[in-house]
Structure formats: structure tokens, C-alpha cells
PDB file of C-alpha atoms and ligand atoms in Angstrom:
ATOM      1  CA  UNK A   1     107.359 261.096 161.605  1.00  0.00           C
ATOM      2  CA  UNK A   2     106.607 261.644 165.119  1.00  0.00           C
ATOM      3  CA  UNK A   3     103.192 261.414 166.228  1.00  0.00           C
ATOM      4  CA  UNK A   4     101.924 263.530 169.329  1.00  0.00           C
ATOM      5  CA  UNK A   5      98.524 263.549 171.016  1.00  0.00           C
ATOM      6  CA  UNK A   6      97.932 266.617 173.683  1.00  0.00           C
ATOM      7  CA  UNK A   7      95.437 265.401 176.498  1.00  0.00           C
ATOM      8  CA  UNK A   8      94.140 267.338 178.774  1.00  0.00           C
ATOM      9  CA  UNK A   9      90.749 266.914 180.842  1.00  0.00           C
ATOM     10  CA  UNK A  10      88.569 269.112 178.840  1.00  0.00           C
ATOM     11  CA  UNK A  11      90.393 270.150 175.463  1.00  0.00           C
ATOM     12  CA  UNK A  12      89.748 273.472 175.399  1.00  0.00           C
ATOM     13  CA  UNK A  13      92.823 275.195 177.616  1.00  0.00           C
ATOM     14  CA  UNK A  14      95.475 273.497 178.228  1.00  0.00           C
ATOM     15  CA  UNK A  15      95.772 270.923 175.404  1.00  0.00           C
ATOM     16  CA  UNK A  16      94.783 272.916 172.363  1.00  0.00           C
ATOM     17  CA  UNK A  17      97.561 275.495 173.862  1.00  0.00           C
ATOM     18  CA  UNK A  18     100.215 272.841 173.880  1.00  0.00           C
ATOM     19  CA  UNK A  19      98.971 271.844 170.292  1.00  0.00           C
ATOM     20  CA  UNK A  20      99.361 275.133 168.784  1.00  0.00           C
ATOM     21  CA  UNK A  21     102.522 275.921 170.827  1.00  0.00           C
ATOM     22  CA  UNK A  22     104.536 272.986 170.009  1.00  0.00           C
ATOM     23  CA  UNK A  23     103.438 273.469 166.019  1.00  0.00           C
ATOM     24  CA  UNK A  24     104.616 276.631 166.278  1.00  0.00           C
ATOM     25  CA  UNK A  25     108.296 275.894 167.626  1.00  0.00           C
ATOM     26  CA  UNK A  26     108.261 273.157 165.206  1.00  0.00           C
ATOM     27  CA  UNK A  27     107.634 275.508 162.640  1.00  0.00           C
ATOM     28  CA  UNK A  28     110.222 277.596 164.017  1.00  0.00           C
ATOM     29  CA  UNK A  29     113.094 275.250 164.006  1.00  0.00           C
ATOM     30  CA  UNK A  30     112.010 274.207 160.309  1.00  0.00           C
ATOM     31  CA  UNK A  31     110.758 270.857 161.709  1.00  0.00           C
ATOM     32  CA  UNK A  32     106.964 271.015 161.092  1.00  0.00           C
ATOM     33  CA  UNK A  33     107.044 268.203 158.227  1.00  0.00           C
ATOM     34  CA  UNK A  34     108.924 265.867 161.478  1.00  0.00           C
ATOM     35  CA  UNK A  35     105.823 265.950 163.867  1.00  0.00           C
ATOM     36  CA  UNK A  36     101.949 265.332 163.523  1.00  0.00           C
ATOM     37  CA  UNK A  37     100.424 267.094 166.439  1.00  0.00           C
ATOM     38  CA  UNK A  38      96.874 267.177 167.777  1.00  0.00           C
ATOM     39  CA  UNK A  39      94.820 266.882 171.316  1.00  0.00           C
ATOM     40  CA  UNK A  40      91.921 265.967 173.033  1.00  0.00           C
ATOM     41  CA  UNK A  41      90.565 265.437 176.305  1.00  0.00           C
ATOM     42  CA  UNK A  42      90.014 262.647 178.499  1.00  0.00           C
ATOM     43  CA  UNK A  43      86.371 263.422 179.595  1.00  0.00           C
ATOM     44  CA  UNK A  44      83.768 263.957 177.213  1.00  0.00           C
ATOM     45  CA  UNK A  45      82.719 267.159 179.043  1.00  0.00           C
ATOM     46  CA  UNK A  46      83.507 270.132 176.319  1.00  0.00           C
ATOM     47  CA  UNK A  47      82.833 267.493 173.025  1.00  0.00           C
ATOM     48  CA  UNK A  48      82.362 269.933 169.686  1.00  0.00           C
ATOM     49  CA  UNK A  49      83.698 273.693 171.948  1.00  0.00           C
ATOM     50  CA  UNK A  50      86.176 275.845 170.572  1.00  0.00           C
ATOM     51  CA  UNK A  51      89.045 276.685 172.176  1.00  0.00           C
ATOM     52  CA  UNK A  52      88.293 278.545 175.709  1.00  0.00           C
ATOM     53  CA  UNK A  53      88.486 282.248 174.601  1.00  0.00           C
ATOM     54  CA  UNK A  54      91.253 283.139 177.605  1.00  0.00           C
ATOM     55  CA  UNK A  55      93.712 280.282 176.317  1.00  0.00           C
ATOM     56  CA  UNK A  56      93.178 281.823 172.505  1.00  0.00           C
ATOM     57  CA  UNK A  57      93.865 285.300 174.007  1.00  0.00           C
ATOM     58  CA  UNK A  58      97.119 284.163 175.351  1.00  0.00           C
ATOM     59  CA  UNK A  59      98.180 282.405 172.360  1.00  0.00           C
ATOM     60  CA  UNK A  60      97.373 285.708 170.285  1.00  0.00           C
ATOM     61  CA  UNK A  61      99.590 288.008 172.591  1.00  0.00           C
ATOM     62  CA  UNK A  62     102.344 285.572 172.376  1.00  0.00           C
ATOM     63  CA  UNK A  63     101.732 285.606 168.304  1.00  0.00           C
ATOM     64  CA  UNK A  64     100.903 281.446 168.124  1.00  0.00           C
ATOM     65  CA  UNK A  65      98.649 280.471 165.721  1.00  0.00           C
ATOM     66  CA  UNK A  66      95.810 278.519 166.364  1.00  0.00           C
ATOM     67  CA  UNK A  67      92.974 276.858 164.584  1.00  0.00           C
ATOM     68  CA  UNK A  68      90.324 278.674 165.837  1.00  0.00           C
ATOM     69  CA  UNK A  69      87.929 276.297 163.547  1.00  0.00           C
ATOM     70  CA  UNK A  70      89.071 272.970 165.893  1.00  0.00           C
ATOM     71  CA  UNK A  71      86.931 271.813 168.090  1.00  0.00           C
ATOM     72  CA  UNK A  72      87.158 269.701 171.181  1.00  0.00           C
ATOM     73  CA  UNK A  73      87.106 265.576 171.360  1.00  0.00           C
ATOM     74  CA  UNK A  74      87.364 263.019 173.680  1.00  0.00           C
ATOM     75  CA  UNK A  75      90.293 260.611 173.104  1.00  0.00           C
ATOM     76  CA  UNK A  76      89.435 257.116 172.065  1.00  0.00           C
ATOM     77  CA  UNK A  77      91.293 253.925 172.348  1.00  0.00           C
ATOM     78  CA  UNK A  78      92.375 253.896 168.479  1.00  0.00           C
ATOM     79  CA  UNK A  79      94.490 257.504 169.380  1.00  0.00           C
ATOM     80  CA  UNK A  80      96.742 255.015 171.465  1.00  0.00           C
ATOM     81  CA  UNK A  81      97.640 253.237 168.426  1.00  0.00           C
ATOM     82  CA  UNK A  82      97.498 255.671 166.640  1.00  0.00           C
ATOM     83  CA  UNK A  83      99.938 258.618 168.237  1.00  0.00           C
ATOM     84  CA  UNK A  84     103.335 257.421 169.305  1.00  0.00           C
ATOM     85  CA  UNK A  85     103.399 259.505 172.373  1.00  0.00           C
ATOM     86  CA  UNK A  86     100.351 260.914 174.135  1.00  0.00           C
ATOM     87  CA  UNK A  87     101.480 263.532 176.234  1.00  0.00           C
ATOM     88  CA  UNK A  88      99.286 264.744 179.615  1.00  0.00           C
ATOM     89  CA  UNK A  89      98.860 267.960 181.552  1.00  0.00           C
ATOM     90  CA  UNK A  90      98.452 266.596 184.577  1.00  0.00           C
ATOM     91  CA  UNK A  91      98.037 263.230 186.711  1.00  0.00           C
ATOM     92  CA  UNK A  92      94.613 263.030 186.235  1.00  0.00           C
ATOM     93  CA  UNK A  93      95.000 262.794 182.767  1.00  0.00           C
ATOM     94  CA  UNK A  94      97.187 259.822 183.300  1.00  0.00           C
ATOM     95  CA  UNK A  95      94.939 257.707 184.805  1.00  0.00           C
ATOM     96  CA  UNK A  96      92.038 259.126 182.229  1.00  0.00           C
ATOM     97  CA  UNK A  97      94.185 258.224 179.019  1.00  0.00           C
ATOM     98  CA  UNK A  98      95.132 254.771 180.784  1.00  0.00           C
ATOM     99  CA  UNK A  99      90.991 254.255 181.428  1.00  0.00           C
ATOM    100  CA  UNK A 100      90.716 254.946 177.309  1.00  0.00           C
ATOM    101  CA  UNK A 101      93.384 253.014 176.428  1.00  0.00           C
ATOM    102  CA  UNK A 102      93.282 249.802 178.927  1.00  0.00           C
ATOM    103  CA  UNK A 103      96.874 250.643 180.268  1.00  0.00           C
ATOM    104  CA  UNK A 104      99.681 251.541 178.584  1.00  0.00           C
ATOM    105  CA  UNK A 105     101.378 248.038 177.223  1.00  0.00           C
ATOM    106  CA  UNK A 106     103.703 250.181 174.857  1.00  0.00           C
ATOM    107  CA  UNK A 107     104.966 252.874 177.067  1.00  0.00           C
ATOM    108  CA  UNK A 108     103.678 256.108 175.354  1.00  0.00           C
ATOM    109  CA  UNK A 109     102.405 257.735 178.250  1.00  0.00           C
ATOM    110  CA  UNK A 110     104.383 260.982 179.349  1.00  0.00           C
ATOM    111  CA  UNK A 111     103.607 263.868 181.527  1.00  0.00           C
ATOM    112  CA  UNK A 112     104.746 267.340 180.061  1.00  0.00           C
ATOM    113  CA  UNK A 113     107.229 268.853 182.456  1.00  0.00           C
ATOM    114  CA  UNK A 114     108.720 265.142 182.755  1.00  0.00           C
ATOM    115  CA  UNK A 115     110.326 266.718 179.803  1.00  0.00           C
ATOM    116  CA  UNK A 116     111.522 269.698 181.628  1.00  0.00           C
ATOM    117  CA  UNK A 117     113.140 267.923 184.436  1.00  0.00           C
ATOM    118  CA  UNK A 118     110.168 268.940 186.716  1.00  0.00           C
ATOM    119  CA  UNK A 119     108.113 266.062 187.756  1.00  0.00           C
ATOM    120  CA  UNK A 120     105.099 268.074 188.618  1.00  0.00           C
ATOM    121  CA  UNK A 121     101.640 269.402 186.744  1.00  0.00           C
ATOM    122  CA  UNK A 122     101.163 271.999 184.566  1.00  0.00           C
ATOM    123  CA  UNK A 123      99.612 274.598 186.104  1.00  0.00           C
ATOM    124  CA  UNK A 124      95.473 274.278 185.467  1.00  0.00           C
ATOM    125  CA  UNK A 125      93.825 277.641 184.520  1.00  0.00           C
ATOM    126  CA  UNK A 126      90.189 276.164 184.620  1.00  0.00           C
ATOM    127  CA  UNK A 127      89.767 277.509 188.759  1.00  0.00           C
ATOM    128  CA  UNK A 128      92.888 280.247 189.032  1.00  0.00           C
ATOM    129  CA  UNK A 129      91.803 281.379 186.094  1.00  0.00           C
ATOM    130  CA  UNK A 130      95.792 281.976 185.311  1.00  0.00           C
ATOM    131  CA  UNK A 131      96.241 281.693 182.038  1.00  0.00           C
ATOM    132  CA  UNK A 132      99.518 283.204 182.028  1.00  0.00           C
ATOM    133  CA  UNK A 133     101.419 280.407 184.099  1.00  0.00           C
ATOM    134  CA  UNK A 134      99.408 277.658 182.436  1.00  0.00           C
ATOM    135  CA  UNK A 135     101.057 279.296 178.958  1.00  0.00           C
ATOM    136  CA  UNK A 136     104.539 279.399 180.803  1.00  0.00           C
ATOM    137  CA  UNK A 137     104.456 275.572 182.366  1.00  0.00           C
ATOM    138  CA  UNK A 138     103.278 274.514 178.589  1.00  0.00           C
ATOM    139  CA  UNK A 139     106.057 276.496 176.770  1.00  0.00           C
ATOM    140  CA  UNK A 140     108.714 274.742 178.817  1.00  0.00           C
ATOM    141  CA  UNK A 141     107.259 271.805 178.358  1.00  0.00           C
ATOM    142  CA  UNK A 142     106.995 271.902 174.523  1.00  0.00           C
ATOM    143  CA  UNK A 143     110.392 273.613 174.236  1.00  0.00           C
ATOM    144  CA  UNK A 144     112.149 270.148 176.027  1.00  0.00           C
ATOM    145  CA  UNK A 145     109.682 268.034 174.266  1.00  0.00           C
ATOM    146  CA  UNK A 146     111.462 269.731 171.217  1.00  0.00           C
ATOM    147  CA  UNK A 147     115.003 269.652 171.884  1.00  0.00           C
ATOM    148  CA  UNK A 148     114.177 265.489 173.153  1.00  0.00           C
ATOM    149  CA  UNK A 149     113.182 264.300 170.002  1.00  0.00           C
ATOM    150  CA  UNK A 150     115.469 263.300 167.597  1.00  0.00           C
ATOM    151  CA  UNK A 151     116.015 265.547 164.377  1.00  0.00           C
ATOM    152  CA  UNK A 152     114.850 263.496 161.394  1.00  0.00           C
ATOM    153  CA  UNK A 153     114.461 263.479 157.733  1.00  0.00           C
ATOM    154  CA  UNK A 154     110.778 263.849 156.893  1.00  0.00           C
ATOM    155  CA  UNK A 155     108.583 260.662 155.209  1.00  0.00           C
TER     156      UNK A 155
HETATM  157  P1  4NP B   1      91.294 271.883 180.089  1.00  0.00           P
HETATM  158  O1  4NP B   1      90.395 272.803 181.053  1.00  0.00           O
HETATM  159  O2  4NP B   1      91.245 270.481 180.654  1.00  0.00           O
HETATM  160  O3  4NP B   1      92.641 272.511 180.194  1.00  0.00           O
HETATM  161  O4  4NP B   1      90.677 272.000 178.719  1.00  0.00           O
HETATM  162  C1  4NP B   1      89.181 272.406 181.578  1.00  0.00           C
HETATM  163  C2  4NP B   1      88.054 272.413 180.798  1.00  0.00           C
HETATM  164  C3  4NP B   1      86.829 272.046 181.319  1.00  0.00           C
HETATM  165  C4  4NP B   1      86.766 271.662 182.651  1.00  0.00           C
HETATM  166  C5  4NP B   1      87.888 271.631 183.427  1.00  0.00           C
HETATM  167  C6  4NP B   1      89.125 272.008 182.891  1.00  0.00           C
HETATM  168  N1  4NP B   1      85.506 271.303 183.197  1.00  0.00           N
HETATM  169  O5  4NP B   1      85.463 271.041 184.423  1.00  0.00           O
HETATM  170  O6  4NP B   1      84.517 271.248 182.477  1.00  0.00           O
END
């Protein structure tokens, strides 16, 4: 079982998107029972919102379930022990989840695209108010996140 925590800076776009998307390729490749997924955010700005309305519009065009029931948290130092790879949107984030967690002694930190080959942020919605690339920058991400991990037998 492969546990992965989402962060983003507020948890309600970009993280709760790569929640749900990566779930739903999971589900896709018949690999849901492999993974336990979640998110939160590194500031404690959006604590107890839904999902930002835009991000849950995308998700619906693009037919990816979502909770719509979840509700945003801040990350705390347990999720570091917890999650075996805690996976950011951006650079920020980075330094954010290494502020929660004092460092990162076991090497779980990751940025997204990292996975993708492209050493660069996904693309933040909150001022551009693009929703669309934000969706496209987390779907590649979540599709190499995918094909990186190891197939395994369930626990
Ligand atoms: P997220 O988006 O980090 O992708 O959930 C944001 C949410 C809230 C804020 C910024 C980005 N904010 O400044 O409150």
C-alpha cells in the first residue's frame, strides 16, 4: 500500500484535483486497492471549505469524481509519518510541508511534474483563474506518478 498526501497552499484547487484525479486513474488501471490518497494544504487559510466550485467544474466535464462532502485541512506533522510520499504543487509548498514537518529526514518530499520530467510548477489557477491548464499540468503529473510506482499486490 502506497500512501499519498496532495499539498497544495490552500486545499481547495489544486490538491483536491490531484486527489480525485489520481483516484480516478487508479481506479482505471484496476489499482485503487494499491494507493491511499488524500490532500491538504500547507496554510491554514481555507480550513473546513469545499472544494473551489471552478476546480469541481473541471473535474465534472472531464467525468472525475470527487467528494464533494471533503473539506479542506491543513497538514500536520503526523501526515509526514503518516503518508509515504507527500507530493506538492508548487515550491512554495515545499518549503510549507518542510515548516510542518521539521525537514524532510526520510526523503518523501516530491514536486508533481518531477514526475513528468518537467522540473517546474503546476500551473496555479487561484490569480489566472485557468482552471483548464491547472487540470492539464495535474493530469500529467498523476498519469507519471502512476506509471512510477510499482504495480503491487494489495494488503
Ligand atoms: P490552492 O488554491 O492552493 O490550489 O487550493 C488557493 C487557495 C487559496 C488561496 C490561494 C490559492 N488563498 O490565497 O487563499
Amino acid at each position: 500500500m502506497t500512501k499519498i498526501l496532495f499539498i497544495c497552499l490552500g486545499n481547495i484547487c489544486r490538491s483536491p484535483m490531484a486527489e480525485a484525479i489520481m483516484k480516478h486513474l487508479a481506479a482505471e488501471a484496476g489499482r485503487s486497492d494499491e494507493f491511499e490518497i488524500a490532500s491538504a494544504a500547507v496554510s491554514e487559510e481555507e480550513w473546513g471549505n469545499p472544494i473551489y466550485p471552478p476546480a469541481a467544474a473541471i473535474l465534472r466535464q472531464y467525468g472525475i469524481p470527487y467528494d464533494g462532502q471533503r473539506i479542506a485541512r491543513q497538514m500536520k506533522a503526523s501526515d509526514y509519518e503518516k503518508y509515504d510520499l507527500i507530493i506538492a504543487m508548487d515550491e512554495a509548498n515545499i518549503r510549507g510541508i518542510r515548516r510542518i514537518a521539521g525537514g524532510d529526514p526520510d526523503n518523501k518530499i516530491r514536486l508533481l511534474l518531477d514526475y513528468a520530467g518537467e522540473h517546474r510548477n503546476v500551473a496555479d489557477p487561484w490569480y489566472t483563474r485557468d482552471f483548464e491548464t491547472a487540470f492539464d499540468d495535474i493530469l500529467k503529473g498523476c498519469r507519471a506518478l502512476l506509471a512510477a510506482l510499482p504495480r503491487s499486490k494489495a494488503q
